[in-house]
mmCIF file of C-alpha atoms in Angstrom:
data_model
loop_
_atom_site.group_PDB
_atom_site.id
_atom_site.type_symbol
_atom_site.label_atom_id
_atom_site.label_comp_id
_atom_site.label_asym_id
_atom_site.label_seq_id
_atom_site.Cartn_x
_atom_site.Cartn_y
_atom_site.Cartn_z
ATOM 1 C CA ALA A 1 235.670 184.242 -33.924
ATOM 2 C CA THR A 2 236.243 182.551 -30.627
ATOM 3 C CA THR A 3 236.579 178.782 -30.515
ATOM 4 C CA VAL A 4 235.928 176.630 -27.461
ATOM 5 C CA PRO A 5 236.663 172.893 -27.828
ATOM 6 C CA THR A 6 234.724 170.341 -25.837
ATOM 7 C CA ALA A 7 236.226 166.973 -25.034
ATOM 8 C CA THR A 8 235.698 163.766 -23.136
ATOM 9 C CA PRO A 9 237.689 163.034 -19.922
ATOM 10 C CA SER A 10 240.087 160.929 -22.056
ATOM 11 C CA GLY A 11 240.947 163.991 -24.144
ATOM 12 C CA GLU A 12 239.049 163.138 -27.393
ATOM 13 C CA VAL A 13 237.569 166.265 -28.956
ATOM 14 C CA LEU A 14 233.903 165.800 -29.831
ATOM 15 C CA SER A 15 232.795 169.211 -31.005
ATOM 16 C CA LEU A 16 233.873 172.812 -31.331
ATOM 17 C CA MET A 17 231.716 175.772 -30.344
ATOM 18 C CA CYS A 18 232.488 178.936 -32.330
ATOM 19 C CA TRP A 19 231.287 182.375 -31.368
ATOM 20 C CA VAL A 20 231.173 184.361 -34.659
ATOM 21 C CA ASP A 21 230.727 188.119 -34.734
ATOM 22 C CA ARG A 22 228.041 188.874 -37.327
ATOM 23 C CA GLY A 23 227.720 192.616 -37.080
ATOM 24 C CA GLY A 24 231.221 193.848 -36.549
ATOM 25 C CA GLY A 25 231.903 196.088 -33.607
ATOM 26 C CA VAL A 26 230.106 196.476 -30.363
ATOM 27 C CA GLY A 27 226.618 196.501 -31.792
ATOM 28 C CA GLY A 28 226.923 193.261 -33.693
ATOM 29 C CA ARG A 29 225.298 189.977 -32.834
ATOM 30 C CA ALA A 30 227.001 186.730 -32.039
ATOM 31 C CA ALA A 31 226.021 183.303 -33.128
ATOM 32 C CA MET A 32 227.220 179.973 -31.803
ATOM 33 C CA VAL A 33 228.109 177.312 -34.288
ATOM 34 C CA THR A 34 228.742 173.781 -33.111
ATOM 35 C CA MET A 35 230.882 171.457 -35.183
ATOM 36 C CA ASP A 36 231.696 167.839 -34.520
ATOM 37 C CA ALA A 37 235.226 166.493 -34.700
ATOM 38 C CA GLY A 38 234.770 165.224 -38.252
ATOM 39 C CA ARG A 39 234.003 168.654 -39.689
ATOM 40 C CA MET A 40 236.677 170.590 -37.799
ATOM 41 C CA GLU A 41 239.502 169.791 -40.216
ATOM 42 C CA GLU A 42 237.360 170.662 -43.249
ATOM 43 C CA ALA A 43 236.137 173.956 -41.817
ATOM 44 C CA MET A 44 239.453 175.040 -40.344
ATOM 45 C CA PRO A 45 242.329 173.411 -42.284
ATOM 46 C CA ASN A 46 244.817 176.019 -41.100
ATOM 47 C CA TYR A 47 243.985 175.657 -37.392
ATOM 48 C CA GLU A 48 245.572 173.172 -35.060
ATOM 49 C CA VAL A 49 243.177 171.496 -32.676
ATOM 50 C CA VAL A 50 244.760 171.191 -29.265
ATOM 51 C CA LYS A 51 243.391 168.466 -27.054
ATOM 52 C CA PRO A 52 243.026 169.415 -23.416
ATOM 53 C CA ALA A 53 245.262 167.647 -20.959
ATOM 54 C CA PRO A 54 243.602 164.769 -19.127
ATOM 55 C CA LEU A 55 242.203 165.639 -15.715
ATOM 56 C CA GLU A 56 244.393 164.382 -12.927
ATOM 57 C CA ILE A 57 242.672 163.374 -9.700
ATOM 58 C CA GLU A 58 244.858 163.090 -6.675
ATOM 59 C CA LYS A 59 244.085 160.180 -4.401
ATOM 60 C CA VAL A 60 243.918 161.069 -0.714
ATOM 61 C CA GLU A 61 244.277 158.423 1.939
ATOM 62 C CA PRO A 62 241.600 158.516 4.678
ATOM 63 C CA SER A 63 244.300 158.549 7.331
ATOM 64 C CA SER A 64 245.617 161.858 5.990
ATOM 65 C CA LEU A 65 242.265 163.640 6.392
ATOM 66 C CA PRO A 66 241.956 166.044 9.348
ATOM 67 C CA ALA A 67 240.303 164.614 12.426
ATOM 68 C CA PRO A 68 236.748 165.795 13.148
ATOM 69 C CA CYS A 69 236.222 168.473 15.778
ATOM 70 C CA LYS A 70 236.308 167.001 19.244
ATOM 71 C CA ASP A 71 234.419 168.173 22.322
ATOM 72 C CA ASN A 72 236.948 169.802 24.616
ATOM 73 C CA ARG A 73 234.624 169.833 27.624
ATOM 74 C CA PRO A 74 236.211 168.156 30.656
ATOM 75 C CA GLN A 75 235.095 164.764 31.913
ATOM 76 C CA MET A 76 233.080 165.464 35.055
ATOM 77 C CA THR A 77 234.104 163.591 38.216
ATOM 78 C CA TRP A 78 231.713 161.853 40.551
ATOM 79 C CA TRP A 79 232.272 164.342 43.381
ATOM 80 C CA PHE A 80 231.448 167.227 41.052
ATOM 81 C CA LYS A 81 228.151 165.572 40.140
ATOM 82 C CA VAL A 82 227.270 164.824 43.765
ATOM 83 C CA GLY A 83 228.091 168.384 44.818
ATOM 84 C CA CYS A 84 225.306 169.711 42.623
ATOM 85 C CA PHE A 85 222.714 168.328 45.059
ATOM 86 C CA CYS A 86 223.972 170.334 48.050
ATOM 87 C CA TYR A 87 221.189 172.813 47.310
ATOM 88 C CA SER A 88 218.582 170.081 47.625
ATOM 89 C CA VAL A 89 220.032 168.976 50.967
ATOM 90 C CA VAL A 90 219.739 172.430 52.522
ATOM 91 C CA GLY A 91 216.275 172.779 50.984
ATOM 92 C CA LEU A 92 215.114 169.626 52.760
ATOM 93 C CA GLU A 93 216.701 170.885 55.969
ATOM 94 C CA MET A 94 214.786 174.132 55.605
ATOM 95 C CA PHE A 95 211.535 172.207 55.134
ATOM 96 C CA SER A 96 212.192 170.344 58.388
ATOM 97 C CA ARG A 97 212.727 173.637 60.269
ATOM 98 C CA LEU A 98 209.929 175.725 58.775
ATOM 99 C CA ASP A 99 208.144 176.197 62.122
ATOM 100 C CA ILE A 100 211.242 177.588 63.828
ATOM 101 C CA LEU A 101 212.199 179.739 60.849
ATOM 102 C CA HIS A 102 208.715 181.205 60.569
ATOM 103 C CA CYS A 103 208.773 181.972 64.276
ATOM 104 C CA HIS A 104 212.140 183.700 63.981
ATOM 105 C CA CYS A 105 211.226 185.627 60.832
ATOM 106 C CA THR A 106 207.522 185.561 60.025
ATOM 107 C CA SER A 107 207.573 187.835 56.969
ATOM 108 C CA TYR A 108 210.160 185.927 54.913
ATOM 109 C CA PRO A 109 208.852 183.335 52.357
ATOM 110 C CA TRP A 110 210.744 180.326 53.739
ATOM 111 C CA HIS A 111 208.515 177.778 52.026
ATOM 112 C CA ALA A 112 209.186 179.276 48.575
ATOM 113 C CA GLU A 113 212.954 179.347 49.142
ATOM 114 C CA ALA A 114 212.969 175.749 50.378
ATOM 115 C CA THR A 115 211.083 174.630 47.260
ATOM 116 C CA LEU A 116 213.506 176.452 44.949
ATOM 117 C CA LEU A 117 216.504 174.999 46.788
ATOM 118 C CA VAL A 118 215.284 171.442 46.294
ATOM 119 C CA LEU A 119 214.657 172.197 42.615
ATOM 120 C CA GLN A 120 218.023 173.927 42.208
ATOM 121 C CA GLY A 121 219.891 170.721 42.991
ATOM 122 C CA LEU A 122 218.303 169.014 40.001
ATOM 123 C CA LEU A 123 218.783 172.030 37.711
ATOM 124 C CA SER A 124 222.426 172.339 38.693
ATOM 125 C CA PHE A 125 223.053 168.660 37.978
ATOM 126 C CA MET A 126 221.343 168.803 34.591
ATOM 127 C CA HIS A 127 223.258 171.866 33.388
ATOM 128 C CA ASP A 128 226.692 171.379 34.983
ATOM 129 C CA ALA A 129 227.055 167.584 35.088
ATOM 130 C CA TYR A 130 224.630 165.945 32.651
ATOM 131 C CA PHE A 131 224.578 168.322 29.673
ATOM 132 C CA VAL A 132 227.876 170.067 30.617
ATOM 133 C CA GLY A 133 226.610 173.343 29.170
ATOM 134 C CA ARG A 134 225.284 171.851 25.907
ATOM 135 C CA SER A 135 221.595 172.532 26.586
ATOM 136 C CA PRO A 136 220.540 176.209 26.375
ATOM 137 C CA ILE A 137 217.266 175.460 28.193
ATOM 138 C CA ALA A 138 219.024 173.772 31.123
ATOM 139 C CA LYS A 139 221.526 176.639 31.222
ATOM 140 C CA MET A 140 218.792 179.267 31.362
ATOM 141 C CA LEU A 141 216.835 177.460 34.104
ATOM 142 C CA ASP A 142 219.920 176.758 36.216
ATOM 143 C CA ARG A 143 221.303 180.285 36.051
ATOM 144 C CA SER A 144 217.935 181.950 36.613
ATOM 145 C CA CYS A 145 217.129 179.916 39.704
ATOM 146 C CA ALA A 146 220.683 180.115 41.100
ATOM 147 C CA THR A 147 220.833 183.892 40.605
ATOM 148 C CA PHE A 148 217.494 184.379 42.339
ATOM 149 C CA LEU A 149 218.489 182.216 45.308
ATOM 150 C CA THR A 150 221.857 183.984 45.607
ATOM 151 C CA MET A 151 220.135 187.364 45.737
ATOM 152 C CA CYS A 152 217.704 186.061 48.379
ATOM 153 C CA GLN A 153 220.494 185.796 50.961
ATOM 154 C CA PRO A 154 221.233 189.530 51.426
ATOM 155 C CA VAL A 155 217.475 190.196 51.204
ATOM 156 C CA LYS A 156 217.151 188.373 54.551
ATOM 157 C CA PHE A 157 218.767 191.396 56.209
ATOM 158 C CA ALA A 158 215.637 193.399 55.448
ATOM 159 C CA PHE A 159 213.236 190.735 56.767
ATOM 160 C CA CYS A 160 214.970 189.097 59.706
ATOM 161 C CA HIS A 161 216.574 190.313 62.913
ATOM 162 C CA MET A 162 219.978 188.613 63.296
ATOM 163 C CA ASP A 163 222.639 188.487 65.962
ATOM 164 C CA ALA A 164 226.392 188.568 65.298
ATOM 165 C CA GLY A 165 226.623 184.811 64.716
ATOM 166 C CA GLN A 166 223.860 184.785 62.134
ATOM 167 C CA LEU A 167 225.328 187.811 60.347
ATOM 168 C CA MET A 168 228.772 186.206 60.226
ATOM 169 C CA LEU A 169 227.490 182.899 58.835
ATOM 170 C CA LEU A 170 225.467 184.609 56.137
ATOM 171 C CA LEU A 171 228.149 187.080 55.038
ATOM 172 C CA VAL A 172 231.058 184.623 55.025
ATOM 173 C CA SER A 173 229.250 181.876 53.117
ATOM 174 C CA TRP A 174 227.764 184.306 50.603
ATOM 175 C CA SER A 175 231.074 186.089 49.903
ATOM 176 C CA LEU A 176 233.100 182.874 49.795
ATOM 177 C CA GLY A 177 230.617 181.276 47.411
ATOM 178 C CA LEU A 178 230.765 184.183 44.971
ATOM 179 C CA LEU A 179 234.575 184.181 45.009
ATOM 180 C CA CYS A 180 234.635 180.452 44.215
ATOM 181 C CA PHE A 181 232.117 180.959 41.424
ATOM 182 C CA LEU A 182 234.247 183.663 39.784
ATOM 183 C CA ALA A 183 237.404 181.559 40.131
ATOM 184 C CA GLY A 184 235.645 178.595 38.536
ATOM 185 C CA HIS A 185 234.400 180.764 35.673
ATOM 186 C CA ARG A 186 237.936 181.935 34.904
ATOM 187 C CA ALA A 187 239.204 178.340 35.019
ATOM 188 C CA TRP A 188 236.506 177.240 32.567
ATOM 189 C CA ALA A 189 237.419 180.046 30.154
ATOM 190 C CA ALA A 190 241.083 179.002 30.365
ATOM 191 C CA GLY A 191 240.248 175.357 29.634
ATOM 192 C CA LEU A 192 241.384 174.118 33.070
ATOM 193 C CA GLY A 193 238.875 171.332 33.632
ATOM 194 C CA VAL A 194 239.977 170.020 37.022
ATOM 195 C CA ARG A 195 240.501 173.509 38.448
ATOM 196 C CA TYR A 196 237.048 174.494 37.253
ATOM 197 C CA GLN A 197 235.446 171.482 38.928
ATOM 198 C CA ILE A 198 237.200 172.207 42.227
ATOM 199 C CA PHE A 199 236.118 175.842 42.430
ATOM 200 C CA HIS A 200 232.631 175.225 41.066
ATOM 201 C CA THR A 201 232.126 172.459 43.616
ATOM 202 C CA CYS A 202 233.211 174.898 46.344
ATOM 203 C CA TRP A 203 230.573 177.274 44.972
ATOM 204 C CA HIS A 204 227.999 174.476 45.230
ATOM 205 C CA ILE A 205 229.044 173.798 48.830
ATOM 206 C CA ALA A 206 229.723 177.258 50.292
ATOM 207 C CA LEU A 207 226.248 178.779 50.097
ATOM 208 C CA PRO A 208 224.290 175.612 51.005
ATOM 209 C CA LEU A 209 226.641 174.890 53.902
ATOM 210 C CA GLY A 210 226.312 178.445 55.154
ATOM 211 C CA GLY A 211 222.544 178.166 54.892
ATOM 212 C CA TYR A 212 222.525 174.849 56.747
ATOM 213 C CA LEU A 213 224.634 176.258 59.587
ATOM 214 C CA TRP A 214 222.487 179.380 59.715
ATOM 215 C CA ILE A 215 219.329 177.298 60.081
ATOM 216 C CA GLU A 216 220.820 175.089 62.790
ATOM 217 C CA TYR A 217 222.229 178.085 64.654
ATOM 218 C CA THR A 218 218.840 179.816 64.547
ATOM 219 C CA ALA A 219 217.075 176.675 65.752
ATOM 220 C CA ALA A 220 219.574 176.309 68.609
ATOM 221 C CA LEU A 221 219.194 179.970 69.434
ATOM 222 C CA LEU A 222 215.428 179.724 69.743
ATOM 223 C CA SER A 223 215.465 176.396 71.579
ATOM 224 C CA GLY A 224 217.959 177.622 74.171
ATOM 225 C CA SER A 225 220.346 174.715 73.551
ATOM 226 C CA LEU A 226 223.244 176.921 72.455
ATOM 227 C CA LEU A 227 225.851 177.741 75.130
ATOM 228 C CA GLY A 228 223.597 176.359 77.844
ATOM 229 C CA GLY A 229 220.975 179.047 77.665
ATOM 230 C CA ILE A 230 220.589 182.413 75.979
ATOM 231 C CA PRO A 231 218.551 185.461 77.024
ATOM 232 C CA ALA A 232 215.393 185.946 75.029
ATOM 233 C CA GLY A 233 215.561 188.031 71.909
ATOM 234 C CA PRO A 234 212.981 190.529 70.627
ATOM 235 C CA ASN A 235 210.724 187.709 69.359
ATOM 236 C CA LEU A 236 211.007 185.590 72.535
ATOM 237 C CA ARG A 237 209.133 185.969 75.803
ATOM 238 C CA GLY A 238 211.109 185.567 79.003
ATOM 239 C CA ALA A 239 214.492 183.821 79.209
ATOM 240 C CA THR A 240 215.511 180.351 78.162
ATOM 241 C CA PRO A 241 216.422 177.889 80.899
ATOM 242 C CA VAL A 242 220.093 177.649 81.833
ATOM 243 C CA VAL A 243 221.759 174.260 82.224
ATOM 244 C CA GLY A 244 222.873 173.606 85.763
ATOM 245 C CA GLU A 245 220.059 175.251 87.724
ATOM 246 C CA GLY A 246 219.124 171.971 89.326
ATOM 247 C CA ARG A 247 216.142 171.364 87.072
ATOM 248 C CA PRO A 248 215.437 167.842 85.849
ATOM 249 C CA LEU A 249 216.399 167.015 82.285
ATOM 250 C CA GLU A 250 212.770 166.675 81.202
ATOM 251 C CA GLU A 251 212.116 170.253 82.274
ATOM 252 C CA LEU A 252 215.154 171.537 80.391
ATOM 253 C CA LEU A 253 213.935 169.888 77.160
ATOM 254 C CA TRP A 254 210.595 171.632 77.066
ATOM 255 C CA TRP A 255 211.807 173.876 74.241
ATOM 256 C CA VAL A 256 212.013 170.847 71.934
ATOM 257 C CA SER A 257 208.219 170.663 71.812
ATOM 258 C CA ALA A 258 207.732 174.423 71.752
ATOM 259 C CA GLU A 259 205.383 176.224 69.390
ATOM 260 C CA CYS A 260 205.314 179.759 68.039
ATOM 261 C CA ARG A 261 202.515 181.906 69.346
ATOM 262 C CA GLU A 262 202.261 185.643 68.758
ATOM 263 C CA LYS A 263 205.843 185.733 67.425
ATOM 264 C CA ALA A 264 207.105 184.045 70.571
ATOM 265 C CA LEU A 265 208.451 180.513 71.021
ATOM 266 C CA LEU A 266 206.519 178.990 73.905
ATOM 267 C CA PRO A 267 206.125 175.414 75.219
ATOM 268 C CA SER A 268 203.338 173.403 73.682
ATOM 269 C CA SER A 269 200.258 173.025 75.805
#
């Protein structure tokens, strides 16, 4: 027989459960007999009832408990947050120069890129500065739009004719931006918050700044205001006026009110 005493937390035995083998051997049956404390001594005079030791509960001070998990994300600075909107700035600049850009490169979807650039500023702020990577939806939207816009820059080579200055601006800003992005990613993985913000801000600035300079250079190129006059390119008819030919200032500014006709930038009628 197997005996299992049951007791209160104070150690007082209330009953005894006995498992008795009634068949002998493996094939026998077992029955459970429950006895209260008053019948234990009568039923088992030769057995000593051992009271279980009282349960000891260790008191733990709240101050000794481990601190809850803390968010190790860095505190974002104001200049990091402002830098996110560089995309929106160049998008607005592109909207203001759509006529010149369409004249320079008619087949490229400038309006779509300008819209995405304005939107990218908000997406970048929400993911990088507001949620700091906590929102999967903001992360997906930001990375999808940023990846698409980054890939749009080398695609311009297939749509637009560029001179050496335009090629240099596009290549340098695109390459520098990607290098800063990779450096910022490594800093984030290493837990270097300030270093990450510096390089990621450079990533936010490099491509938009390159795009802004590219737009202004192209506008100056078509308006003839760069270097005091430039020979016409393949999309221009004739030559731009050269400063210093004795023409009045009003005549030299006729390109400011020019319009694009038949892929050529001509003075407005």
